[in-house]
Amino acid sequence: MLFRRHGYSATGLKRVATEAEAPFGSIYHFFPGGKQQLAEDMIRTSGAEYGRMVMALLDSVPDPAESLVHAFEAAADDLGAADYADACPIGTVALEVASSNEVLRAATAEVFEGWVDSATRWFGRWVVDPRAARSLACSMIMMLEGAFMLSRAARDAEPLRVAGRSMAELLRTTVAQAGEG
């Protein structure tokens, strides 16, 4: 949660140990590579967990367009409940390390790619064309991440709600166009 809330640079290992109620030396016992290894593990572990949570949320509503609105609404509610501090566990770190830490950049890129792959399979249930399904998956991740940034900056969850409605409309349009072809 510290990396998610404060980013990589602002998260010190002493604070991690304090929050975990663990001896400071235990960090280096489990993560001999120090902060970078800990962050990489956090990215991969929380990224996979977050991806599963989003997919479960999408699967909780039978209609895909309504499901998208529901998922973005849930994200808006969660972000507001966290006082706009806890958005995507990967996005905060990804923005910070993209040009300064190749190991962490690669880890965030792999997590995002995994999310796109999962979402592509999900959209593929309604969109036969694999390229269109992947385009929708990329759009969903981009809208979600962008809406998190706008919502955090404005301290207003409305960008997440708008993004959810926009994704639902994009899906409806894509499905309708495929039916016309």
Coordinates of N, CA and C in Angstrom, one line a residue:
M1 N 0.8 -1.2 0.0 CA 0.0 0.0 0.0 C 0.9 1.3 0.0
L2 N 2.0 1.2 0.6 CA 2.9 2.4 0.6 C 3.4 2.8 -0.8
F3 N 3.8 1.8 -1.6 CA 4.2 2.1 -2.9 C 3.0 2.7 -3.7
R4 N 1.9 2.1 -3.5 CA 0.6 2.5 -4.2 C 0.3 3.9 -3.9
R5 N 0.4 4.3 -2.6 CA 0.0 5.6 -2.2 C 1.1 6.7 -2.4
H6 N 2.3 6.3 -2.2 CA 3.4 7.3 -2.2 C 4.4 7.2 -3.3
G7 N 4.3 6.1 -4.0 CA 5.3 5.9 -5.1 C 6.5 5.2 -4.6
Y8 N 7.4 4.9 -5.6 CA 8.7 4.2 -5.3 C 9.6 5.1 -4.5
S9 N 9.9 6.3 -5.0 CA 10.9 7.1 -4.4 C 10.6 7.5 -2.9
A10 N 9.3 7.8 -2.7 CA 8.9 8.3 -1.4 C 8.6 7.2 -0.4
T11 N 8.8 6.0 -0.7 CA 8.6 4.9 0.2 C 9.9 4.4 0.7
G12 N 10.2 4.6 1.9 CA 11.5 4.2 2.5 C 11.3 2.8 3.2
L13 N 12.4 2.0 3.2 CA 12.4 0.7 3.8 C 12.1 0.7 5.3
K14 N 12.5 1.7 6.0 CA 12.2 1.8 7.4 C 10.7 1.9 7.6
R15 N 10.1 2.7 6.8 CA 8.6 2.9 6.9 C 7.9 1.6 6.5
V16 N 8.5 0.8 5.5 CA 7.9 -0.4 5.2 C 8.0 -1.4 6.4
A17 N 9.1 -1.4 7.0 CA 9.3 -2.3 8.2 C 8.3 -1.9 9.3
T18 N 8.2 -0.6 9.5 CA 7.3 -0.2 10.6 C 5.9 -0.5 10.3
E19 N 5.4 -0.3 9.0 CA 4.1 -0.6 8.7 C 3.8 -2.1 8.7
A20 N 4.8 -2.9 8.4 CA 4.7 -4.4 8.4 C 4.9 -5.0 9.8
E21 N 5.2 -4.1 10.8 CA 5.5 -4.5 12.1 C 6.6 -5.6 12.1
A22 N 7.6 -5.4 11.3 CA 8.7 -6.4 11.2 C 10.0 -5.8 11.4
P23 N 11.0 -6.6 11.9 CA 12.3 -6.0 12.1 C 12.9 -5.6 10.7
F24 N 13.6 -4.5 10.8 CA 14.2 -3.9 9.6 C 15.0 -4.9 8.8
G25 N 15.8 -5.7 9.5 CA 16.7 -6.7 8.8 C 16.0 -7.7 8.1
S26 N 14.7 -8.0 8.5 CA 13.9 -9.0 7.8 C 13.7 -8.7 6.3
I27 N 13.7 -7.4 6.0 CA 13.5 -7.0 4.6 C 14.6 -7.6 3.7
Y28 N 15.8 -7.4 4.2 CA 17.0 -7.9 3.4 C 17.1 -9.4 3.5
H29 N 16.5 -10.0 4.5 CA 16.5 -11.5 4.5 C 15.6 -12.0 3.4
F30 N 14.4 -11.4 3.3 CA 13.5 -11.9 2.2 C 13.7 -11.2 0.9
F31 N 14.3 -10.1 0.9 CA 14.5 -9.3 -0.4 C 16.0 -8.8 -0.4
P32 N 16.9 -9.8 -0.7 CA 18.3 -9.4 -0.6 C 18.7 -8.3 -1.6
G33 N 17.8 -8.1 -2.6 CA 18.0 -7.0 -3.6 C 17.5 -5.6 -3.1
G34 N 17.0 -5.6 -1.8 CA 16.6 -4.4 -1.2 C 15.3 -3.9 -1.8
K35 N 15.2 -2.5 -1.8 CA 14.0 -1.8 -2.1 C 13.5 -2.2 -3.5
Q36 N 14.4 -2.3 -4.5 CA 14.0 -2.6 -5.9 C 13.4 -4.0 -5.9
Q37 N 14.0 -4.9 -5.3 CA 13.4 -6.3 -5.3 C 12.1 -6.3 -4.6
L38 N 11.9 -5.6 -3.5 CA 10.7 -5.5 -2.8 C 9.6 -4.9 -3.7
A39 N 10.0 -3.8 -4.4 CA 9.0 -3.1 -5.2 C 8.6 -4.0 -6.4
E40 N 9.6 -4.7 -7.0 CA 9.3 -5.6 -8.1 C 8.3 -6.7 -7.7
D41 N 8.6 -7.3 -6.5 CA 7.7 -8.3 -6.0 C 6.3 -7.7 -5.8
M42 N 6.2 -6.5 -5.2 CA 4.9 -5.9 -5.0 C 4.2 -5.7 -6.3
I43 N 4.9 -5.2 -7.3 CA 4.3 -4.9 -8.6 C 3.7 -6.2 -9.1
R44 N 4.5 -7.2 -9.2 CA 4.0 -8.5 -9.8 C 2.9 -9.1 -8.9
T45 N 3.0 -9.1 -7.6 CA 2.0 -9.8 -6.8 C 0.7 -9.0 -6.7
S46 N 0.8 -7.7 -6.5 CA -0.4 -6.9 -6.4 C -1.0 -6.7 -7.8
G47 N -0.2 -6.6 -8.8 CA -0.7 -6.5 -10.1 C -1.6 -7.7 -10.5
A48 N -1.1 -8.9 -10.2 CA -1.9 -10.1 -10.5 C -3.2 -10.1 -9.7
E49 N -3.1 -9.7 -8.4 CA -4.2 -9.7 -7.5 C -5.3 -8.7 -8.0
Y50 N -4.8 -7.5 -8.3 CA -5.7 -6.4 -8.8 C -6.4 -6.8 -10.1
G51 N -5.6 -7.5 -11.0 CA -6.2 -7.9 -12.3 C -7.3 -8.9 -12.0
R52 N -7.1 -9.9 -11.1 CA -8.1 -10.9 -10.8 C -9.3 -10.2 -10.2
M53 N -9.1 -9.2 -9.4 CA -10.2 -8.5 -8.8 C -11.1 -7.8 -9.8
V54 N -10.4 -7.1 -10.7 CA -11.1 -6.4 -11.8 C -11.9 -7.3 -12.7
M55 N -11.3 -8.5 -13.0 CA -12.0 -9.4 -13.9 C -13.2 -10.0 -13.1
A56 N -13.1 -10.3 -11.8 CA -14.2 -10.8 -11.1 C -15.3 -9.8 -11.0
L57 N -14.9 -8.5 -10.9 CA -15.9 -7.5 -10.9 C -16.7 -7.4 -12.2
L58 N -15.9 -7.5 -13.3 CA -16.5 -7.5 -14.6 C -17.4 -8.7 -14.8
D59 N -17.1 -9.8 -14.3 CA -17.9 -11.0 -14.4 C -19.1 -11.0 -13.5
S60 N -19.2 -10.1 -12.6 CA -20.3 -10.1 -11.6 C -21.6 -9.5 -12.2
V61 N -21.6 -8.9 -13.3 CA -22.8 -8.4 -14.0 C -22.9 -9.1 -15.4
P62 N -24.0 -9.7 -15.7 CA -24.1 -10.5 -16.9 C -24.0 -9.6 -18.2
D63 N -24.6 -8.4 -18.2 CA -24.6 -7.6 -19.4 C -23.2 -6.9 -19.5
P64 N -22.4 -7.1 -20.6 CA -21.1 -6.5 -20.6 C -21.0 -5.0 -20.5
A65 N -21.9 -4.3 -21.1 CA -21.9 -2.8 -21.0 C -22.2 -2.4 -19.6
E66 N -23.3 -3.0 -19.0 CA -23.6 -2.7 -17.6 C -22.5 -3.1 -16.7
S67 N -21.8 -4.1 -17.0 CA -20.6 -4.6 -16.2 C -19.5 -3.6 -16.2
L68 N -19.3 -3.0 -17.3 CA -18.2 -1.9 -17.4 C -18.6 -0.7 -16.6
V69 N -19.8 -0.3 -16.7 CA -20.3 0.8 -15.9 C -20.2 0.5 -14.4
H70 N -20.6 -0.7 -14.0 CA -20.5 -1.2 -12.6 C -19.1 -1.2 -12.1
A71 N -18.2 -1.7 -12.9 CA -16.8 -1.8 -12.5 C -16.2 -0.4 -12.3
F72 N -16.4 0.5 -13.2 CA -15.9 1.9 -13.0 C -16.5 2.6 -11.9
E73 N -17.8 2.3 -11.7 CA -18.5 2.9 -10.5 C -17.9 2.4 -9.2
A74 N -17.6 1.1 -9.2 CA -16.9 0.5 -8.0 C -15.6 1.2 -7.7
A75 N -14.8 1.4 -8.8 CA -13.5 2.0 -8.7 C -13.7 3.5 -8.2
A76 N -14.7 4.2 -8.7 CA -15.0 5.5 -8.2 C -15.3 5.6 -6.7
D77 N -16.2 4.6 -6.3 CA -16.6 4.5 -4.9 C -15.4 4.2 -4.0
D78 N -14.5 3.3 -4.4 CA -13.4 2.9 -3.7 C -12.4 4.0 -3.6
L79 N -12.1 4.7 -4.6 CA -11.2 5.8 -4.6 C -11.7 6.9 -3.7
G80 N -13.0 7.3 -3.7 CA -13.5 8.3 -2.8 C -13.4 7.8 -1.4
A81 N -13.7 6.6 -1.1 CA -13.6 6.0 0.2 C -12.2 6.1 0.8
A82 N -11.2 6.0 -0.1 CA -9.8 6.1 0.3 C -9.3 7.5 0.3
D83 N -10.2 8.5 0.2 CA -9.8 9.9 0.2 C -8.9 10.2 -0.9
Y84 N -9.1 9.6 -2.1 CA -8.4 9.8 -3.3 C -6.9 9.4 -3.2
A85 N -6.5 8.6 -2.2 CA -5.1 8.3 -2.0 C -4.7 7.0 -2.7
D86 N -5.6 6.0 -2.7 CA -5.3 4.7 -3.2 C -6.0 4.4 -4.5
A87 N -5.3 4.6 -5.6 CA -5.8 4.2 -6.9 C -5.2 2.9 -7.3
C88 N -4.8 2.8 -8.5 CA -4.2 1.6 -9.1 C -2.8 1.3 -8.4
P89 N -2.6 0.1 -8.0 CA -1.3 -0.2 -7.3 C -0.1 -0.2 -8.3
I90 N -0.4 -0.3 -9.5 CA 0.7 -0.3 -10.5 C 0.9 1.1 -11.2
G91 N -0.1 1.8 -11.4 CA -0.1 3.1 -12.1 C 0.8 4.1 -11.5
T92 N 0.7 4.2 -10.1 CA 1.6 5.2 -9.4 C 3.0 4.9 -9.6
V93 N 3.4 3.7 -9.5 CA 4.8 3.3 -9.7 C 5.2 3.4 -11.1
A94 N 4.4 2.9 -12.0 CA 4.7 2.9 -13.5 C 5.1 4.3 -14.0
L95 N 4.3 5.3 -13.6 CA 4.5 6.7 -14.0 C 5.9 7.2 -13.5
E96 N 6.2 6.8 -12.3 CA 7.4 7.3 -11.7 C 8.7 6.6 -12.2
V97 N 8.7 5.4 -12.5 CA 9.9 4.6 -12.9 C 10.1 4.4 -14.4
A98 N 9.1 4.8 -15.2 CA 9.2 4.5 -16.6 C 10.5 4.8 -17.3
S99 N 11.1 5.9 -16.9 CA 12.4 6.3 -17.5 C 13.6 6.3 -16.6
S100 N 13.4 5.7 -15.4 CA 14.5 5.7 -14.5 C 14.9 4.4 -13.9
N101 N 14.1 3.4 -14.0 CA 14.4 2.1 -13.4 C 13.9 1.0 -14.4
E102 N 14.8 0.4 -15.1 CA 14.4 -0.6 -16.2 C 13.7 -1.8 -15.6
V103 N 14.2 -2.3 -14.4 CA 13.7 -3.5 -13.8 C 12.2 -3.3 -13.4
L104 N 11.9 -2.2 -12.8 CA 10.5 -1.9 -12.4 C 9.7 -1.5 -13.6
R105 N 10.2 -0.8 -14.6 CA 9.5 -0.5 -15.8 C 9.0 -1.7 -16.5
A106 N 9.9 -2.7 -16.6 CA 9.6 -4.0 -17.2 C 8.5 -4.7 -16.4
A107 N 8.6 -4.7 -15.1 CA 7.6 -5.4 -14.3 C 6.2 -4.7 -14.5
T108 N 6.2 -3.4 -14.5 CA 4.9 -2.7 -14.7 C 4.3 -3.0 -16.1
A109 N 5.2 -3.0 -17.1 CA 4.8 -3.3 -18.4 C 4.2 -4.7 -18.5
E110 N 4.8 -5.7 -17.9 CA 4.4 -7.1 -17.9 C 3.0 -7.2 -17.2
V111 N 2.8 -6.5 -16.1 CA 1.5 -6.5 -15.4 C 0.4 -5.9 -16.3
F112 N 0.7 -4.7 -16.9 CA -0.3 -4.1 -17.8 C -0.6 -5.1 -19.0
E113 N 0.4 -5.7 -19.5 CA 0.2 -6.6 -20.7 C -0.7 -7.8 -20.2
G114 N -0.5 -8.3 -19.0 CA -1.3 -9.4 -18.5 C -2.8 -8.9 -18.3
W115 N -2.9 -7.7 -17.9 CA -4.3 -7.1 -17.8 C -5.0 -7.0 -19.1
V116 N -4.2 -6.5 -20.1 CA -4.8 -6.4 -21.5 C -5.1 -7.8 -22.0
D117 N -4.3 -8.8 -21.8 CA -4.6 -10.1 -22.3 C -5.9 -10.7 -21.6
S118 N -6.0 -10.5 -20.3 CA -7.2 -10.9 -19.6 C -8.5 -10.2 -20.1
A119 N -8.3 -8.9 -20.3 CA -9.5 -8.1 -20.7 C -9.8 -8.5 -22.2
T120 N -8.8 -8.8 -23.0 CA -9.0 -9.2 -24.4 C -9.9 -10.4 -24.4
R121 N -9.5 -11.4 -23.6 CA -10.4 -12.6 -23.5 C -11.8 -12.3 -23.1
W122 N -11.9 -11.4 -22.1 CA -13.3 -11.0 -21.6 C -14.1 -10.4 -22.7
F123 N -13.5 -9.4 -23.4 CA -14.2 -8.7 -24.5 C -14.5 -9.7 -25.6
G124 N -13.6 -10.7 -25.8 CA -13.7 -11.7 -26.9 C -15.0 -12.5 -26.8
R125 N -15.7 -12.5 -25.6 CA -16.9 -13.2 -25.5 C -18.0 -12.5 -26.3
W126 N -17.9 -11.2 -26.6 CA -18.9 -10.4 -27.3 C -18.4 -9.9 -28.6
V127 N -17.1 -9.8 -28.8 CA -16.5 -9.3 -30.0 C -15.6 -10.3 -30.6
V128 N -16.0 -10.8 -31.8 CA -15.4 -11.9 -32.5 C -14.0 -11.6 -33.0
D129 N -13.8 -10.4 -33.5 CA -12.5 -10.0 -34.1 C -11.5 -9.8 -32.9
P130 N -10.5 -10.6 -32.9 CA -9.5 -10.5 -31.8 C -8.8 -9.1 -31.7
R131 N -8.6 -8.4 -32.9 CA -8.0 -7.1 -32.9 C -8.9 -6.1 -32.2
A132 N -10.2 -6.2 -32.5 CA -11.2 -5.3 -31.9 C -11.3 -5.6 -30.4
A133 N -11.3 -6.8 -30.0 CA -11.3 -7.2 -28.6 C -10.1 -6.6 -27.8
R134 N -8.9 -6.7 -28.5 CA -7.7 -6.2 -27.9 C -7.7 -4.7 -27.8
S135 N -8.3 -4.1 -28.8 CA -8.4 -2.6 -28.8 C -9.3 -2.1 -27.7
L136 N -10.4 -2.8 -27.5 CA -11.3 -2.5 -26.3 C -10.6 -2.7 -25.0
A137 N -9.8 -3.8 -24.9 CA -9.1 -4.1 -23.7 C -8.1 -3.0 -23.4
C138 N -7.3 -2.6 -24.4 CA -6.4 -1.5 -24.2 C -7.1 -0.2 -23.8
S139 N -8.2 0.1 -24.5 CA -9.0 1.3 -24.2 C -9.5 1.3 -22.7
M140 N -9.9 0.1 -22.3 CA -10.4 0.0 -20.9 C -9.3 0.3 -19.9
I141 N -8.1 -0.2 -20.1 CA -7.0 0.0 -19.2 C -6.6 1.5 -19.3
M142 N -6.5 2.0 -20.5 CA -6.1 3.4 -20.6 C -7.1 4.4 -20.0
M143 N -8.4 4.1 -20.2 CA -9.4 4.9 -19.6 C -9.4 4.8 -18.1
L144 N -9.2 3.6 -17.6 CA -9.2 3.4 -16.1 C -8.0 4.2 -15.5
E145 N -6.8 4.0 -16.1 CA -5.6 4.7 -15.5 C -5.7 6.2 -15.7
G146 N -6.2 6.6 -16.8 CA -6.3 8.1 -17.0 C -7.3 8.7 -16.0
A147 N -8.4 8.0 -15.9 CA -9.5 8.4 -15.0 C -9.0 8.4 -13.5
F148 N -8.2 7.5 -13.2 CA -7.6 7.5 -11.8 C -6.8 8.8 -11.6
M149 N -6.0 9.1 -12.6 CA -5.2 10.3 -12.4 C -6.0 11.6 -12.4
L150 N -7.0 11.7 -13.3 CA -7.9 12.9 -13.2 C -8.7 13.0 -11.9
S151 N -9.2 11.8 -11.5 CA -10.0 11.8 -10.2 C -9.1 12.2 -9.0
R152 N -7.9 11.6 -9.0 CA -7.0 12.0 -7.8 C -6.7 13.4 -7.8
A153 N -6.3 14.0 -9.0 CA -5.9 15.4 -9.1 C -7.1 16.3 -8.7
A154 N -8.3 16.0 -9.2 CA -9.4 16.8 -8.9 C -10.1 16.5 -7.6
R155 N -9.7 15.4 -7.0 CA -10.4 14.9 -5.8 C -11.9 14.8 -6.1
D156 N -12.2 14.2 -7.2 CA -13.6 14.0 -7.7 C -13.6 12.7 -8.5
A157 N -14.5 11.8 -8.1 CA -14.6 10.5 -8.8 C -15.4 10.5 -10.1
E158 N -15.9 11.7 -10.5 CA -16.7 11.8 -11.7 C -15.9 11.3 -13.0
P159 N -14.6 11.6 -13.1 CA -13.9 11.1 -14.3 C -13.9 9.5 -14.4
L160 N -13.9 8.8 -13.3 CA -14.1 7.4 -13.4 C -15.5 7.0 -13.8
R161 N -16.5 7.7 -13.4 CA -17.8 7.4 -13.8 C -18.0 7.7 -15.3
V162 N -17.5 8.8 -15.8 CA -17.5 9.1 -17.2 C -16.8 8.1 -18.0
A163 N -15.6 7.7 -17.6 CA -14.9 6.6 -18.3 C -15.7 5.3 -18.4
G164 N -16.4 4.9 -17.3 CA -17.2 3.7 -17.4 C -18.3 3.8 -18.4
R165 N -19.0 4.9 -18.4 CA -20.0 5.1 -19.4 C -19.5 5.2 -20.8
S166 N -18.3 5.8 -21.0 CA -17.7 5.8 -22.3 C -17.3 4.5 -22.8
M167 N -16.7 3.6 -21.9 CA -16.3 2.3 -22.2 C -17.5 1.5 -22.6
A168 N -18.6 1.6 -21.9 CA -19.9 0.9 -22.2 C -20.3 1.3 -23.6
E169 N -20.3 2.6 -23.9 CA -20.7 3.0 -25.3 C -19.8 2.5 -26.3
L170 N -18.5 2.5 -26.1 CA -17.5 2.0 -27.0 C -17.8 0.5 -27.3
L171 N -18.1 -0.2 -26.3 CA -18.4 -1.7 -26.5 C -19.6 -1.8 -27.3
R172 N -20.7 -1.1 -27.0 CA -22.0 -1.2 -27.7 C -21.7 -0.8 -29.2
T173 N -21.0 0.2 -29.4 CA -20.7 0.6 -30.8 C -19.9 -0.5 -31.6
T174 N -18.9 -1.0 -30.9 CA -18.1 -2.0 -31.6 C -18.9 -3.3 -31.9
V175 N -19.8 -3.7 -31.0 CA -20.6 -4.9 -31.2 C -21.6 -4.6 -32.3
A176 N -22.2 -3.4 -32.3 CA -23.2 -3.0 -33.4 C -22.5 -3.0 -34.7
Q177 N -21.3 -2.4 -34.8 CA -20.6 -2.3 -36.1 C -20.2 -3.7 -36.6
A178 N -19.9 -4.6 -35.7 CA -19.5 -6.0 -36.1 C -20.8 -6.7 -36.7
G179 N -21.9 -6.4 -36.1 CA -23.2 -7.0 -36.5 C -23.6 -6.5 -37.9
E180 N -23.2 -5.3 -38.3 CA -23.5 -4.7 -39.5 C -22.6 -5.2 -40.7
G181 N -21.4 -5.7 -40.3 CA -20.4 -6.1 -41.3 C -20.6 -7.3 -42.0

